[in-house]
């Protein structure tokens, strides 16, 4: 009975010791080093002693709070970015200068540019005061012609 019992004990010990050994080896560089680094918590500003060079916070609570604060900041920034983007798009769509930046205008755009009705432009084309070039189904008026009216 004795050899069997001893053998069982050794087996048990080895079985239990093996994983513990592995853990110790893995944690050795962090836990068993005698690092005591005086640091200031990045969240609450309290002084604390860090055991690793990468520790930024005095404890889990601060680490979690800082993480949440960072997330919140990211979210606010994302919202701001989205707002800015939306604003820019609106400006583009309602840009009152859109017509002013074109060199060639449709009859409608030409009428918008000088603030008259389309029919006024049509009449001016018929009278020969504006030269319109057929462009597909539309007629295009060169912008300089409209500016010439005022010279
Ligand atoms: Zn802290």
Coordinates of C-alpha atoms and ligand atoms in Angstrom, one line a residue:
X1 CA 0.0 0.0 0.0
X2 CA 2.8 2.4 0.9
X3 CA 4.6 2.7 -2.5
X4 CA 1.2 3.2 -4.2
X5 CA 0.2 5.9 -1.8
X6 CA 3.5 7.7 -2.1
X7 CA 3.3 7.5 -5.9
X8 CA -0.2 8.9 -5.8
X9 CA 1.0 11.8 -3.6
X10 CA 3.9 12.6 -5.9
X11 CA 1.6 12.4 -8.9
X12 CA -0.9 14.7 -7.2
X13 CA 1.8 17.2 -6.2
X14 CA 3.3 17.3 -9.7
X15 CA -0.2 17.7 -11.2
X16 CA -0.9 20.7 -9.0
X17 CA 2.5 22.2 -9.1
X18 CA 2.9 22.2 -12.9
X19 CA 0.4 24.9 -13.7
X20 CA 1.4 27.0 -10.7
X21 CA 5.0 26.9 -12.0
X22 CA 3.9 28.1 -15.4
X23 CA 1.9 31.0 -13.9
X24 CA 4.9 32.1 -11.8
X25 CA 7.1 32.1 -14.9
X26 CA 4.7 34.2 -16.9
X27 CA 4.1 36.7 -14.1
X28 CA 7.7 36.9 -13.0
X29 CA 8.7 39.9 -15.1
X30 CA 5.9 42.0 -13.6
X31 CA 5.1 40.6 -10.2
X32 CA 8.3 39.5 -8.7
X33 CA 10.3 42.4 -9.9
X34 CA 11.0 45.0 -7.2
X35 CA 9.7 47.9 -9.2
X36 CA 8.1 50.7 -7.2
X37 CA 7.6 53.6 -9.5
X38 CA 6.2 56.7 -8.0
X39 CA 3.5 58.0 -10.3
X40 CA 0.6 60.4 -10.5
X41 CA -2.8 58.9 -11.4
X42 CA -3.8 60.3 -14.7
X43 CA -7.4 60.3 -13.7
X44 CA -7.6 61.6 -10.1
X45 CA -4.1 63.1 -9.8
X46 CA -3.3 61.2 -6.6
X47 CA 0.3 59.9 -6.1
X48 CA 0.6 56.2 -6.1
X49 CA 3.2 53.5 -6.5
X50 CA 3.1 51.7 -9.7
X51 CA 4.4 48.1 -10.1
X52 CA 4.8 48.3 -13.8
X53 CA 6.0 51.1 -16.1
X54 CA 2.8 51.2 -18.0
X55 CA 0.5 51.7 -15.1
X56 CA -1.3 55.0 -15.5
X57 CA -4.0 55.0 -12.8
X58 CA -3.9 54.4 -9.1
X59 CA -6.4 51.6 -9.3
X60 CA -9.1 49.8 -11.2
X61 CA -11.7 52.4 -10.3
X62 CA -9.7 55.2 -11.9
X63 CA -8.8 53.1 -14.9
X64 CA -12.4 52.3 -15.5
X65 CA -13.5 56.0 -15.0
X66 CA -10.8 57.2 -17.3
X67 CA -11.8 54.7 -19.9
X68 CA -15.4 55.8 -19.7
X69 CA -14.4 59.5 -19.8
X70 CA -12.3 58.8 -22.9
X71 CA -15.2 56.9 -24.6
X72 CA -17.5 59.8 -23.8
X73 CA -15.0 62.3 -25.3
X74 CA -14.7 60.1 -28.4
X75 CA -18.5 60.1 -28.7
X76 CA -18.8 63.9 -28.3
X77 CA -16.1 64.3 -30.9
X78 CA -17.8 62.0 -33.3
X79 CA -21.1 63.9 -32.8
X80 CA -19.3 67.2 -33.5
X81 CA -17.7 65.8 -36.6
X82 CA -21.0 64.6 -37.8
X83 CA -22.6 68.0 -37.1
X84 CA -19.8 69.7 -39.0
X85 CA -20.2 67.4 -41.9
X86 CA -23.9 67.9 -42.0
X87 CA -23.5 71.7 -41.8
X88 CA -21.0 71.6 -44.7
X89 CA -23.4 69.6 -46.8
X90 CA -26.3 72.0 -46.1
X91 CA -24.0 74.9 -47.1
X92 CA -23.1 73.2 -50.4
X93 CA -26.8 72.5 -51.3
X94 CA -28.0 76.0 -50.4
X95 CA -24.9 77.8 -51.7
X96 CA -26.3 81.0 -53.1
X97 CA -23.1 81.5 -55.1
X98 CA -23.5 78.3 -57.1
X99 CA -24.9 80.1 -60.1
X100 CA -22.2 82.8 -59.8
X101 CA -19.5 80.3 -60.2
X102 CA -20.7 79.0 -63.6
X103 CA -19.6 80.4 -67.0
X104 CA -22.5 79.0 -68.8
X105 CA -26.1 79.1 -67.6
X106 CA -29.4 77.6 -68.5
X107 CA -32.2 80.0 -69.1
X108 CA -33.5 79.3 -65.6
X109 CA -30.1 79.9 -64.0
X110 CA -29.6 83.1 -66.0
X111 CA -33.0 84.4 -64.8
X112 CA -32.0 83.5 -61.2
X113 CA -28.7 85.4 -61.6
X114 CA -30.3 88.7 -62.5
X115 CA -33.5 88.1 -60.6
X116 CA -36.0 88.1 -63.5
X117 CA -38.5 85.6 -64.8
X118 CA -37.5 82.9 -67.2
X119 CA -39.8 84.6 -69.7
X120 CA -37.8 87.7 -69.6
X121 CA -34.7 85.8 -70.5
X122 CA -36.6 84.0 -73.3
X123 CA -37.8 87.3 -74.7
X124 CA -34.3 88.7 -74.6
X125 CA -33.1 85.7 -76.5
X126 CA -35.8 86.2 -79.1
X127 CA -35.0 89.9 -79.4
X128 CA -31.4 88.9 -80.0
X129 CA -30.1 90.8 -76.9
X130 CA -28.8 87.5 -75.5
X131 CA -27.3 84.7 -77.7
X132 CA -28.4 81.3 -76.6
X133 CA -26.7 78.1 -77.8
X134 CA -28.8 75.0 -78.0
X135 CA -27.4 72.4 -75.8
X136 CA -29.4 69.2 -76.0
X137 CA -33.0 70.2 -75.1
X138 CA -31.8 73.2 -73.2
X139 CA -30.5 76.6 -74.3
X140 CA -27.3 77.8 -72.7
X141 CA -26.4 81.4 -72.2
X142 CA -22.8 82.5 -71.7
X143 CA -22.4 84.3 -68.4
X144 CA -20.4 87.1 -70.0
X145 CA -23.4 88.1 -72.2
X146 CA -25.5 88.7 -69.1
X147 CA -22.7 90.7 -67.5
X148 CA -22.4 92.6 -70.9
X149 CA -26.0 93.8 -70.5
X150 CA -24.9 96.0 -67.6
X151 CA -21.9 97.6 -69.5
Ligands
LIG1 ZN1 -6.8 57.6 -9.4

